[in-house]
PDB file of C-alpha atoms in Angstrom:
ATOM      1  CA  UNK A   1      25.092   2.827  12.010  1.00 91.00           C
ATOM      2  CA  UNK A   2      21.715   2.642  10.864  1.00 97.00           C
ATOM      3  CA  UNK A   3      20.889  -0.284   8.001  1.00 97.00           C
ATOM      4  CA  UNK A   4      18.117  -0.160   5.806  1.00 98.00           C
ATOM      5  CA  UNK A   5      17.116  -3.796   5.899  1.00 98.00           C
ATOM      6  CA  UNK A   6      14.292  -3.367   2.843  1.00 98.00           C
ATOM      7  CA  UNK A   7      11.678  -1.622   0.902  1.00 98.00           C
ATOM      8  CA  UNK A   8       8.196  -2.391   0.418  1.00 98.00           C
ATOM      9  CA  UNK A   9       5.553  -1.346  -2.020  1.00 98.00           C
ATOM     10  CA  UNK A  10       2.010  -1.652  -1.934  1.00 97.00           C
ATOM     11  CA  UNK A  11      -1.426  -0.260  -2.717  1.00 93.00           C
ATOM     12  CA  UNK A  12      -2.971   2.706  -0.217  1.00 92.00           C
ATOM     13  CA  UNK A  13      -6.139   2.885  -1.804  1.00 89.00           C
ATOM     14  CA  UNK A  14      -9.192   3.587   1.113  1.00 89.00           C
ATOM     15  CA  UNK A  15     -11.575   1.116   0.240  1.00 90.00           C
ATOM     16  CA  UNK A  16      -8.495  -1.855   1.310  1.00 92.00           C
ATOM     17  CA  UNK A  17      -8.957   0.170   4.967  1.00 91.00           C
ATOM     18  CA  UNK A  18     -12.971  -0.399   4.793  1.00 91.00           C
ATOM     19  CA  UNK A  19     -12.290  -3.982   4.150  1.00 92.00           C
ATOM     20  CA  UNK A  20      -9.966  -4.372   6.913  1.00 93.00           C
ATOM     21  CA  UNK A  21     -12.641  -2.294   9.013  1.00 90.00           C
ATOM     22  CA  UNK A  22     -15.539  -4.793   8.058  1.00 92.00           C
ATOM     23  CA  UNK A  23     -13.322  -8.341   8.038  1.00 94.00           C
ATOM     24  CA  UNK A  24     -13.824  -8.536   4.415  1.00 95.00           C
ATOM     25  CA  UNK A  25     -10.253 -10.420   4.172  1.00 95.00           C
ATOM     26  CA  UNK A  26     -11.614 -13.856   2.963  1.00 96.00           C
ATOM     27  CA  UNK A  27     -15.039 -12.407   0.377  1.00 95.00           C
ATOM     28  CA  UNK A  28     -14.348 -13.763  -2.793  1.00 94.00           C
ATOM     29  CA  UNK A  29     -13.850 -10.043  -3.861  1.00 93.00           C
ATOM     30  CA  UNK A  30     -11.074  -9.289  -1.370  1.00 95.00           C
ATOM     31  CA  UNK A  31      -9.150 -12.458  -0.590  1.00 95.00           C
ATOM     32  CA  UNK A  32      -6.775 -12.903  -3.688  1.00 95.00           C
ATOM     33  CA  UNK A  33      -5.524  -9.377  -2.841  1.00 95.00           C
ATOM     34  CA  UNK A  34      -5.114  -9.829   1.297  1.00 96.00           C
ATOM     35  CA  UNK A  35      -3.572 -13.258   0.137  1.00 97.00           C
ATOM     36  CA  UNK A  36      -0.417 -11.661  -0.888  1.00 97.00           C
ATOM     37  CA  UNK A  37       0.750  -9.917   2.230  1.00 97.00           C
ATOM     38  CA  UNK A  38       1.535 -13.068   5.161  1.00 97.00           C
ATOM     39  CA  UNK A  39       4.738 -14.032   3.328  1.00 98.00           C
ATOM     40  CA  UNK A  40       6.054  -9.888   4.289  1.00 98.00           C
ATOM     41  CA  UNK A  41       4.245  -9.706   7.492  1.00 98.00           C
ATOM     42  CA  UNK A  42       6.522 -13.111   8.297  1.00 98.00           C
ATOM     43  CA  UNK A  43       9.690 -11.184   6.887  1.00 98.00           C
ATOM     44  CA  UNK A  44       9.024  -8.414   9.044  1.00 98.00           C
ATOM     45  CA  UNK A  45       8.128 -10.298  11.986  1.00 97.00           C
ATOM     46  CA  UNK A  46      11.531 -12.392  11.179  1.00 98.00           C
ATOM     47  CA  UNK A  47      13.892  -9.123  10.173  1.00 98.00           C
ATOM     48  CA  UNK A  48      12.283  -6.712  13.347  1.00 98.00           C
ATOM     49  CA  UNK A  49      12.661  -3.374  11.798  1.00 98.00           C
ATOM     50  CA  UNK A  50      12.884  -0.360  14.248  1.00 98.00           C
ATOM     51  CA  UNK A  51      11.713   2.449  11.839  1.00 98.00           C
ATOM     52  CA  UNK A  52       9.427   2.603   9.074  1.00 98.00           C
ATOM     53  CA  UNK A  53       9.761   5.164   6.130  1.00 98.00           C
ATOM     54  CA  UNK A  54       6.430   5.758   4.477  1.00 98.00           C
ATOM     55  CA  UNK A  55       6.265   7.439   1.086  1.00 98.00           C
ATOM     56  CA  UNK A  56       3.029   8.428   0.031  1.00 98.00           C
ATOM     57  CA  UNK A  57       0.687  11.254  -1.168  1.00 96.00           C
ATOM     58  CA  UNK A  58      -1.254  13.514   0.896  1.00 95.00           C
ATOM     59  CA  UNK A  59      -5.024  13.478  -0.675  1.00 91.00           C
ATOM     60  CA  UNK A  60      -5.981  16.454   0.847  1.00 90.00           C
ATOM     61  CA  UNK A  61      -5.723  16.171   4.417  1.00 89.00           C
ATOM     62  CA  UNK A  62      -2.982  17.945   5.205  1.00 90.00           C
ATOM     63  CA  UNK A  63      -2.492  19.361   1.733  1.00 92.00           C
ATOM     64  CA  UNK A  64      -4.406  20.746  -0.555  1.00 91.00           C
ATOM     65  CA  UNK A  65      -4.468  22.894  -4.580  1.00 89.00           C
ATOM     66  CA  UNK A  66      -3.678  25.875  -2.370  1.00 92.00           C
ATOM     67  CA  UNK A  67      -0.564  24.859  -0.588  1.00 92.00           C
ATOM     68  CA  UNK A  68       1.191  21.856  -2.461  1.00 95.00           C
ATOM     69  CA  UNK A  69       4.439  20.927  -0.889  1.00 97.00           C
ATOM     70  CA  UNK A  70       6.635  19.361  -3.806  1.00 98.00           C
ATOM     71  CA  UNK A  71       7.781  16.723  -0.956  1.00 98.00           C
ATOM     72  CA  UNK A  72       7.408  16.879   2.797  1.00 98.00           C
ATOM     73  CA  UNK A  73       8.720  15.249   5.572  1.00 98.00           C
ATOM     74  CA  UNK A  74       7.387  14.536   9.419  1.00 98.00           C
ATOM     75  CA  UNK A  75       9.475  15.540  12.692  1.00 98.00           C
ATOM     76  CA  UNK A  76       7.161  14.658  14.924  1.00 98.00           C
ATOM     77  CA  UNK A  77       6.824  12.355  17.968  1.00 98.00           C
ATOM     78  CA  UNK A  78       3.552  11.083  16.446  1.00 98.00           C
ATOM     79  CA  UNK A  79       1.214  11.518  13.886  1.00 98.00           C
ATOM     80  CA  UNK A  80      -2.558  11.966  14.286  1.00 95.00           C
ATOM     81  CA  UNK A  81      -4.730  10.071  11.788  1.00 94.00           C
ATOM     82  CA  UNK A  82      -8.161  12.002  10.704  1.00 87.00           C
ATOM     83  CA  UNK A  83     -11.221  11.493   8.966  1.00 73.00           C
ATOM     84  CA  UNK A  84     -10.815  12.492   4.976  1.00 75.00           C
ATOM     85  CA  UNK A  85     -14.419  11.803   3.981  1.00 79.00           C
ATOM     86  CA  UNK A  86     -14.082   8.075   3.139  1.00 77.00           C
ATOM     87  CA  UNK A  87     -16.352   6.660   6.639  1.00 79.00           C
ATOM     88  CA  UNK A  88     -12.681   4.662   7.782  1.00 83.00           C
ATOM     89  CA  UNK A  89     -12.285   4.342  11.164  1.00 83.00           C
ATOM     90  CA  UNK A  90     -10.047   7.160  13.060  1.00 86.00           C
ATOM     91  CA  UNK A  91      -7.351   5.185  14.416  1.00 90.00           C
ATOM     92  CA  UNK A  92      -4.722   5.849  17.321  1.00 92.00           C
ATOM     93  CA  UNK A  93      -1.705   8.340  16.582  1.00 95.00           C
ATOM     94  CA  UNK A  94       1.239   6.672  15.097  1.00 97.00           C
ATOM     95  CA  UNK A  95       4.817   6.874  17.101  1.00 98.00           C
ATOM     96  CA  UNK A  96       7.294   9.902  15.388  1.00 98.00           C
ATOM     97  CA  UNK A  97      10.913   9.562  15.561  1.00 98.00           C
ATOM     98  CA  UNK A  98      11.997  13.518  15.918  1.00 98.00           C
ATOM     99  CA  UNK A  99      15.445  13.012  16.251  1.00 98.00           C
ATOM    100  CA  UNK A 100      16.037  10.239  13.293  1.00 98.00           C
ATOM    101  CA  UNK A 101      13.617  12.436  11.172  1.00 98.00           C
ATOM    102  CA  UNK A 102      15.551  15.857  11.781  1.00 98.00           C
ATOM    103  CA  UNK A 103      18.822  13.794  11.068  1.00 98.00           C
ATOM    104  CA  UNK A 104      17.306  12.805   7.651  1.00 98.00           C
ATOM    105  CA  UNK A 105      15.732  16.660   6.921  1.00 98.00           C
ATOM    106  CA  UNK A 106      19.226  17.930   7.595  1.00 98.00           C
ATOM    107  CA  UNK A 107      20.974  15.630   5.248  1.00 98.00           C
ATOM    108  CA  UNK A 108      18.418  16.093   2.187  1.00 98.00           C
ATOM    109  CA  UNK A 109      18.772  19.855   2.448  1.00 98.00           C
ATOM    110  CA  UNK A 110      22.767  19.246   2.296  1.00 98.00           C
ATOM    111  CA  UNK A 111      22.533  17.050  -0.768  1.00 98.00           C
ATOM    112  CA  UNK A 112      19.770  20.058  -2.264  1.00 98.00           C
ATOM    113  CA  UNK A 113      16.394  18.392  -1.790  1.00 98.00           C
ATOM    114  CA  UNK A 114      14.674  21.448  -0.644  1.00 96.00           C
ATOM    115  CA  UNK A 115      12.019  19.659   2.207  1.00 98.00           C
ATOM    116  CA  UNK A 116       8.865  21.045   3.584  1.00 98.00           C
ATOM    117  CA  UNK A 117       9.498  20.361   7.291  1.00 98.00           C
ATOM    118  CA  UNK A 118       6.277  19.329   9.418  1.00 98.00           C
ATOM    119  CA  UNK A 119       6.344  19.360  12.724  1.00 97.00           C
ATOM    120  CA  UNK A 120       2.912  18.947  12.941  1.00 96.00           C
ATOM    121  CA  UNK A 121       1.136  16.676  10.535  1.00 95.00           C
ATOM    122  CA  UNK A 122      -1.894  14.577   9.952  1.00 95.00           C
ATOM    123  CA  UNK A 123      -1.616  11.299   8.017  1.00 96.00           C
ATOM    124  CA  UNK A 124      -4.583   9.767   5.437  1.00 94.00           C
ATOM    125  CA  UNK A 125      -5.220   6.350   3.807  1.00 93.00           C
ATOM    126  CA  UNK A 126      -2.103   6.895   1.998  1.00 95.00           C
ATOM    127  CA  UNK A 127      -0.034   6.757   5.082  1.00 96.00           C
ATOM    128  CA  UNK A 128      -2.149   4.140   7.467  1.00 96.00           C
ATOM    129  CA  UNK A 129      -3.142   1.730   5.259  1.00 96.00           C
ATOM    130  CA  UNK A 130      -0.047   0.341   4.043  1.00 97.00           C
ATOM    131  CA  UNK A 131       0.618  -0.026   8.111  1.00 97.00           C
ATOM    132  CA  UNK A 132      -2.828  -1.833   8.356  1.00 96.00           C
ATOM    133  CA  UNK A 133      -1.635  -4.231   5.838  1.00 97.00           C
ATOM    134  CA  UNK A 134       2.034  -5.108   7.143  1.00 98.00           C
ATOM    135  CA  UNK A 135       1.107  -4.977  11.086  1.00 97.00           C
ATOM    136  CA  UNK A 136      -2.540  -4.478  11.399  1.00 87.00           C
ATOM    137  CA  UNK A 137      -2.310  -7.783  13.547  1.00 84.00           C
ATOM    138  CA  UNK A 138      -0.291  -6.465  16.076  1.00 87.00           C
ATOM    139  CA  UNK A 139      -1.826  -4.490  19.036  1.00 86.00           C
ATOM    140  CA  UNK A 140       0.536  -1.828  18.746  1.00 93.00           C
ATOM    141  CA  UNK A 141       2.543  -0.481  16.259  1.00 96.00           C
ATOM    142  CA  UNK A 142       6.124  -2.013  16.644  1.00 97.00           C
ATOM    143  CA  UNK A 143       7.870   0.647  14.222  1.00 98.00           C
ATOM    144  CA  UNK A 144       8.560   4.146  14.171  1.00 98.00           C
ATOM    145  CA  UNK A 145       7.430   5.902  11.707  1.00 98.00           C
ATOM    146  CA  UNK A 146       8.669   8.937   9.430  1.00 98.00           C
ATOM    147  CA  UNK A 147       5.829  10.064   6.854  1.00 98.00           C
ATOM    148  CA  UNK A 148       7.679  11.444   3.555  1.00 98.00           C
ATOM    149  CA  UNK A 149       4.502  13.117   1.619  1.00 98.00           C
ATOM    150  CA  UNK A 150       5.200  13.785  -2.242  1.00 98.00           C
ATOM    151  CA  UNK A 151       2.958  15.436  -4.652  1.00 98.00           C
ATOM    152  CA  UNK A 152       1.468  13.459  -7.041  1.00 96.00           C
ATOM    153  CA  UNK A 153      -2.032  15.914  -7.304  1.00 94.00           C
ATOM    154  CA  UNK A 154      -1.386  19.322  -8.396  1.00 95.00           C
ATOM    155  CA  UNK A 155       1.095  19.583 -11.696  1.00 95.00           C
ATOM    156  CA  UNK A 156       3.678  19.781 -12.482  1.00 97.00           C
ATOM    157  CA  UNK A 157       4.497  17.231 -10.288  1.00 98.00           C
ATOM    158  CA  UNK A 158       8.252  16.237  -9.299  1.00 98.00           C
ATOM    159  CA  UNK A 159       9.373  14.249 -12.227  1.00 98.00           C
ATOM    160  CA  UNK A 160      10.507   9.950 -12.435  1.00 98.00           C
ATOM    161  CA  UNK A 161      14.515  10.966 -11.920  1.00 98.00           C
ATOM    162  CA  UNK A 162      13.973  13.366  -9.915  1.00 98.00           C
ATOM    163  CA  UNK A 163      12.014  10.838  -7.472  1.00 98.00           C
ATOM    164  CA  UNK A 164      14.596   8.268  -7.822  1.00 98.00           C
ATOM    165  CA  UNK A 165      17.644  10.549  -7.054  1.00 98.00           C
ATOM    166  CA  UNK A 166      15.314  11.741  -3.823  1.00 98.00           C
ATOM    167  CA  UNK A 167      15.395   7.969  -3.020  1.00 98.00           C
ATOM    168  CA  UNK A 168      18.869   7.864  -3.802  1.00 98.00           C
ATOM    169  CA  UNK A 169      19.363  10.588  -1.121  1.00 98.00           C
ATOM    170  CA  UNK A 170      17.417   9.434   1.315  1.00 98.00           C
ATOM    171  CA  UNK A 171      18.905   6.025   1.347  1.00 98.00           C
ATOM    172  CA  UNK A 172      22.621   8.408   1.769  1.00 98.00           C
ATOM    173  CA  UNK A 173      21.103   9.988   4.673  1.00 98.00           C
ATOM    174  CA  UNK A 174      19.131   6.999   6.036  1.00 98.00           C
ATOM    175  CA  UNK A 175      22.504   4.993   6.529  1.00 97.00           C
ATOM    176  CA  UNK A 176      24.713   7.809   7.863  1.00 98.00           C
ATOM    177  CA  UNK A 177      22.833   7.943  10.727  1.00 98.00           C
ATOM    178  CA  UNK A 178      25.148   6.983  13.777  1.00 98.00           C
ATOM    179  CA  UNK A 179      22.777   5.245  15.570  1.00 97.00           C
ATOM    180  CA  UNK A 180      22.673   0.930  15.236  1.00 97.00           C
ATOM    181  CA  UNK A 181      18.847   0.615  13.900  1.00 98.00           C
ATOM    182  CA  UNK A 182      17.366  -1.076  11.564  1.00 98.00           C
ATOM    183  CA  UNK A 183      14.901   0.580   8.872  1.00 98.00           C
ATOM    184  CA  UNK A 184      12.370  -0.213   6.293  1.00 98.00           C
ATOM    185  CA  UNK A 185      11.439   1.764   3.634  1.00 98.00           C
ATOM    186  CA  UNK A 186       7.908   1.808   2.034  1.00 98.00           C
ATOM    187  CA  UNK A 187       6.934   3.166  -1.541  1.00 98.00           C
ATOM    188  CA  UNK A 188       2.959   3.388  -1.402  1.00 97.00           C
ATOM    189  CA  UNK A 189       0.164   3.830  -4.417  1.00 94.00           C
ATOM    190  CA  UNK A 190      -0.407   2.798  -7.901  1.00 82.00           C
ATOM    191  CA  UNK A 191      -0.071   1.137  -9.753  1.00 95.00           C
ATOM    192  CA  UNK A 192      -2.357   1.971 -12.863  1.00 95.00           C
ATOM    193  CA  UNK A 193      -5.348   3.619 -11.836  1.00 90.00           C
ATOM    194  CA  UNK A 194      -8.099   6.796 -13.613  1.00 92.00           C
ATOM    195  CA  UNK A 195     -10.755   7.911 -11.731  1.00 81.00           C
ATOM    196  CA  UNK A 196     -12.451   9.641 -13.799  1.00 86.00           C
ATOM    197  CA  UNK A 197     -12.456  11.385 -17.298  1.00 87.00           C
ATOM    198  CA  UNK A 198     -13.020   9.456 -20.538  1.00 89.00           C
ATOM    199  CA  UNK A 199     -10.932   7.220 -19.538  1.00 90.00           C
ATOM    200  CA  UNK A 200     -12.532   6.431 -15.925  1.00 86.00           C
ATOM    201  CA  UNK A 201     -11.435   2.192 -14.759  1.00 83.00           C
ATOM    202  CA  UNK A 202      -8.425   2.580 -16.922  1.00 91.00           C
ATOM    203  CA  UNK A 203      -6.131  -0.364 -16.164  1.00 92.00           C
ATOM    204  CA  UNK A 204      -2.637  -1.200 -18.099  1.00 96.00           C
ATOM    205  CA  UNK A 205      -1.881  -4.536 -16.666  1.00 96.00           C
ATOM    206  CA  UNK A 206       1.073  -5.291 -18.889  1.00 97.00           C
ATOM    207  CA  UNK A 207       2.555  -2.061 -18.122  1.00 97.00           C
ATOM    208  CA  UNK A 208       1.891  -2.603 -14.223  1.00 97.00           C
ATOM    209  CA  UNK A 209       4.111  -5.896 -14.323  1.00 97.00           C
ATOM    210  CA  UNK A 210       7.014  -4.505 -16.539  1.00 98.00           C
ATOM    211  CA  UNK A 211       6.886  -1.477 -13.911  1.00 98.00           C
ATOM    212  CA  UNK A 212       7.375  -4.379 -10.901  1.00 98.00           C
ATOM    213  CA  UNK A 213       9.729  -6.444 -12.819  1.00 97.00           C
ATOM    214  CA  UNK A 214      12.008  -3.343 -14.026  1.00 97.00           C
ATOM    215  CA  UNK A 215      11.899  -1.918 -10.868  1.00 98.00           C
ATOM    216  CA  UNK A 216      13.759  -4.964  -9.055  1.00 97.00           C
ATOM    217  CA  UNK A 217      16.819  -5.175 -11.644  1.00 94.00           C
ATOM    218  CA  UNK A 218      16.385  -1.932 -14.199  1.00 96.00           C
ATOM    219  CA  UNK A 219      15.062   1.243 -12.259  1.00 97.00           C
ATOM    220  CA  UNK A 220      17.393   3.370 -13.867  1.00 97.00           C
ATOM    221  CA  UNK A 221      15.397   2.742 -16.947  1.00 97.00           C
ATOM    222  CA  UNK A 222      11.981   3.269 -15.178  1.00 98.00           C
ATOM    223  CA  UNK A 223      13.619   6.839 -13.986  1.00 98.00           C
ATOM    224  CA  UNK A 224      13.951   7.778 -17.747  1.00 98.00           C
ATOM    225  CA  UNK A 225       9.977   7.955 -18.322  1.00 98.00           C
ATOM    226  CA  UNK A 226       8.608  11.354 -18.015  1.00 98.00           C
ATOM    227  CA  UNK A 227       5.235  12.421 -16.001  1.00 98.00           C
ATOM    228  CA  UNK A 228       3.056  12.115 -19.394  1.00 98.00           C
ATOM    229  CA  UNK A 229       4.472   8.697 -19.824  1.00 98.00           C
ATOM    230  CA  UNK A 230       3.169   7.566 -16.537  1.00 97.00           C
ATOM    231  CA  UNK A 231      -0.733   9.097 -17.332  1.00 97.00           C
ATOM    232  CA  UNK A 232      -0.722   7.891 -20.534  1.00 97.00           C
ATOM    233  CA  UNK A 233       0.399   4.255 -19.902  1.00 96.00           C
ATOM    234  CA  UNK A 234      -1.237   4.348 -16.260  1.00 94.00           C
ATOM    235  CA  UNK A 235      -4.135   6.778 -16.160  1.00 91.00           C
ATOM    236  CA  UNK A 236      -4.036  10.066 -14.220  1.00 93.00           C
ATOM    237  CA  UNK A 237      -3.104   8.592 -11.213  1.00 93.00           C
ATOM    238  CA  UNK A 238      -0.375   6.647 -12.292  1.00 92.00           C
ATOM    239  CA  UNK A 239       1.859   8.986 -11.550  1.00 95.00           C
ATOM    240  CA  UNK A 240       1.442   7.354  -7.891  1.00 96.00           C
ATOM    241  CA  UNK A 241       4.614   5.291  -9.117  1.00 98.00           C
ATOM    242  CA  UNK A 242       7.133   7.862  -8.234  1.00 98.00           C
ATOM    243  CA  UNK A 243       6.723   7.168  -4.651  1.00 98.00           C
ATOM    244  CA  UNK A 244       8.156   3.201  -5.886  1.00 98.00           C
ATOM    245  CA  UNK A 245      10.887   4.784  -7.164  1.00 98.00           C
ATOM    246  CA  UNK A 246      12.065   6.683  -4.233  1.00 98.00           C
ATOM    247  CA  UNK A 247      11.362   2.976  -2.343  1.00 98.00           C
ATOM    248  CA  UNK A 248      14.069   1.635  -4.503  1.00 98.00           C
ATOM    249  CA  UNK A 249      16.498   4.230  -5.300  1.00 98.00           C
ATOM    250  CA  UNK A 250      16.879   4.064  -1.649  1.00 98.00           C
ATOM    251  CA  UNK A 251      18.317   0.546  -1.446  1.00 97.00           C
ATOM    252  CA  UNK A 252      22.045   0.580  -1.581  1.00 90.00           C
ATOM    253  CA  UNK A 253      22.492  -2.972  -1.312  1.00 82.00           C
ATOM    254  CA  UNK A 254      22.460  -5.759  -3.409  1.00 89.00           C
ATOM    255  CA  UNK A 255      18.128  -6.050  -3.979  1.00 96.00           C
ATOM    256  CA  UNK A 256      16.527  -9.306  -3.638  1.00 96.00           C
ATOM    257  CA  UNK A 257      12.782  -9.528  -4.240  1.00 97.00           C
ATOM    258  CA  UNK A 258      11.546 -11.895  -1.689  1.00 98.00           C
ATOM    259  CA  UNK A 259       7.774 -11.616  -2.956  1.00 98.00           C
ATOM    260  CA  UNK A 260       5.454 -10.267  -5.039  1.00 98.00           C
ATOM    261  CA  UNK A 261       1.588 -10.050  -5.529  1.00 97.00           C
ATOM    262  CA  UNK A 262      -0.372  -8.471  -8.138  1.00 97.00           C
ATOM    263  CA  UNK A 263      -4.359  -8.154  -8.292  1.00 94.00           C
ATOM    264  CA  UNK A 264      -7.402  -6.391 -10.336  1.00 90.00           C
ATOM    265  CA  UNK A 265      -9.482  -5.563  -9.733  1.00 78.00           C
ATOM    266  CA  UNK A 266      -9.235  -3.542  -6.798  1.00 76.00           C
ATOM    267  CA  UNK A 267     -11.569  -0.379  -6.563  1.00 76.00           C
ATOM    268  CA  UNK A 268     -10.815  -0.013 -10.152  1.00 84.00           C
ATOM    269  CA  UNK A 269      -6.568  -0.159  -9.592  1.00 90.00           C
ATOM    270  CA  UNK A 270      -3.825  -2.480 -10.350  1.00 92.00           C
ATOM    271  CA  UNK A 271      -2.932  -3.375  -6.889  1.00 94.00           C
ATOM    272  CA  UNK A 272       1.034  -4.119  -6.368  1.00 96.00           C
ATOM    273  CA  UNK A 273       2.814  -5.765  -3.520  1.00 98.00           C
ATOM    274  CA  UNK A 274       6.953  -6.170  -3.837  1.00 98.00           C
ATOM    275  CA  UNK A 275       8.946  -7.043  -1.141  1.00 98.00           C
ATOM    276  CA  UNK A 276      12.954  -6.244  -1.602  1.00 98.00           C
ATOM    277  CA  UNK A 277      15.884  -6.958   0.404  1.00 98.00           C
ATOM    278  CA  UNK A 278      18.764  -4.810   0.878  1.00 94.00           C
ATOM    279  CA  UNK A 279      21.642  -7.372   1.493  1.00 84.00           C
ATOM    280  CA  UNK A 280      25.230  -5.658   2.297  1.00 70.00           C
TER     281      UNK A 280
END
């Protein structure tokens, strides 16, 4: 049976990808944010995981205000990166896993998630640079990947519980699957971040850390905020969070948080890294 071994949450924003592009890792500017991510590139290197789940939010790629997919899901045997405007580098497709990925569609539809199904789909910064920051050492990708878009850009967007039951689901499905692998599941985005409005460079730093300390031992309480609690505690793209909650409603296990990293700022965003393990 599959195991989910994990979840993972970190920042996606594009300018982290135009660092990485440049070798900005050790400015002054960068390196207290890159600092934070050996200790989970050694647990993944150590724990070997065979599939990756990324969570994220399309920024207009493959979506956009005229057809917004409440949550979407890839089942395809790869998934081509493209350029979105922001100069980063096109890089290689990134390896599908069809038959895991129809094998999780099938079971979210049973439990009443109602999925948009991609067959075809192109990926942002949202999707490759959280896999820049875990493996962007290795030549190749050494994980799978299964792209599981939510809408946090056109309202109403899919609310806190609802995210965390999705997790909740997918974490159902994830370990019903008959075959012995092991999987990792990443929650991307956030944490408090406006970019623009009155309220343009808003950062809530205390309510970035409760979020990452809640999350580990008290989701269920997280869950309970609505959509207009997220904006006004985290700016109009705080919403991003929800994608951390369906990381961790996922985890069946007893959670363990391994490591954690927290920097601003960041291209004007509270920049989170948690690391969580799912023990049996």
């Amino acid at each position: 049976m599959a195991r989910i071994i994990g979840g993972i949450s970190t920042s996606h924003i594009p300018a982290i990808g135009g660092a990485i592009a440049n070798n900005l890792q050790q400015d002054p500017y960068w390196k207290p944010f890159f600092d934070g991510y050996p200790p989970v590139r050694k647990w993944l290197d150590e724990m070997q995981p065979d599939v990756a789940v990324v969570i994220y939010n399309d920024h207009g790629l493959n979506f956009f205000l005229n057809k917004m997919p409440t949550f979407a899901i890839g089942a395809a045997a790869e998934y081509q990166n493209a350029d979105e405007g922001w100069g980063l580098k096109t890089l290689p497709p990134f390896p599908g896993d069809p038959q895991f990925s129809w094998h999780l569609i099938e079971s979210l539809v049973n439990d009443e998630f109602d999925m948009t199904i991609c067959q075809e789909m192109t990926v942002d910064h949202g999707f490759v640079v959280p896999l820049q920051l875990l493996w962007g050492d290795k030549k190749t990708l050494p994980v799978r990947t299964v792209p599981l878009e939510v809408n946090t850009v056109q309202h109403p967007l899919p609310s806190p519980a609802r995210c965390y039951k999705l997790g909740k689901a997918l974490g159902k499905a994830i370990e019903s699957y008959p075959e012995d692998i092991k999987v990792v599941v990443l929650g991307t985005g956030g944490l408090s971040h406006q970019l623009d409005g009155k309220r343009a460079g808003f950062i809530n730093k205390k309510f970035d850390l409760m979020c990452m300390e809640k999350i580990v031992s008290e989701p269920e309480a997280l869950a309970r905020y609505s959509i207009h609690d997220l904006v006004e505690n985290a700016g109009t793209q705080g919403p991003e969070f929800i994608q951390w909650l369906i990381m961790r409603g996922a985890l069946t296990g007893n959670v363990r948080k391994v490591h954690s990293n927290y920097h601003i700022p960041i291209s004007n965003t509270g920049a989170g890294l948690l690391l969580l393990e799912n023990a049996a």
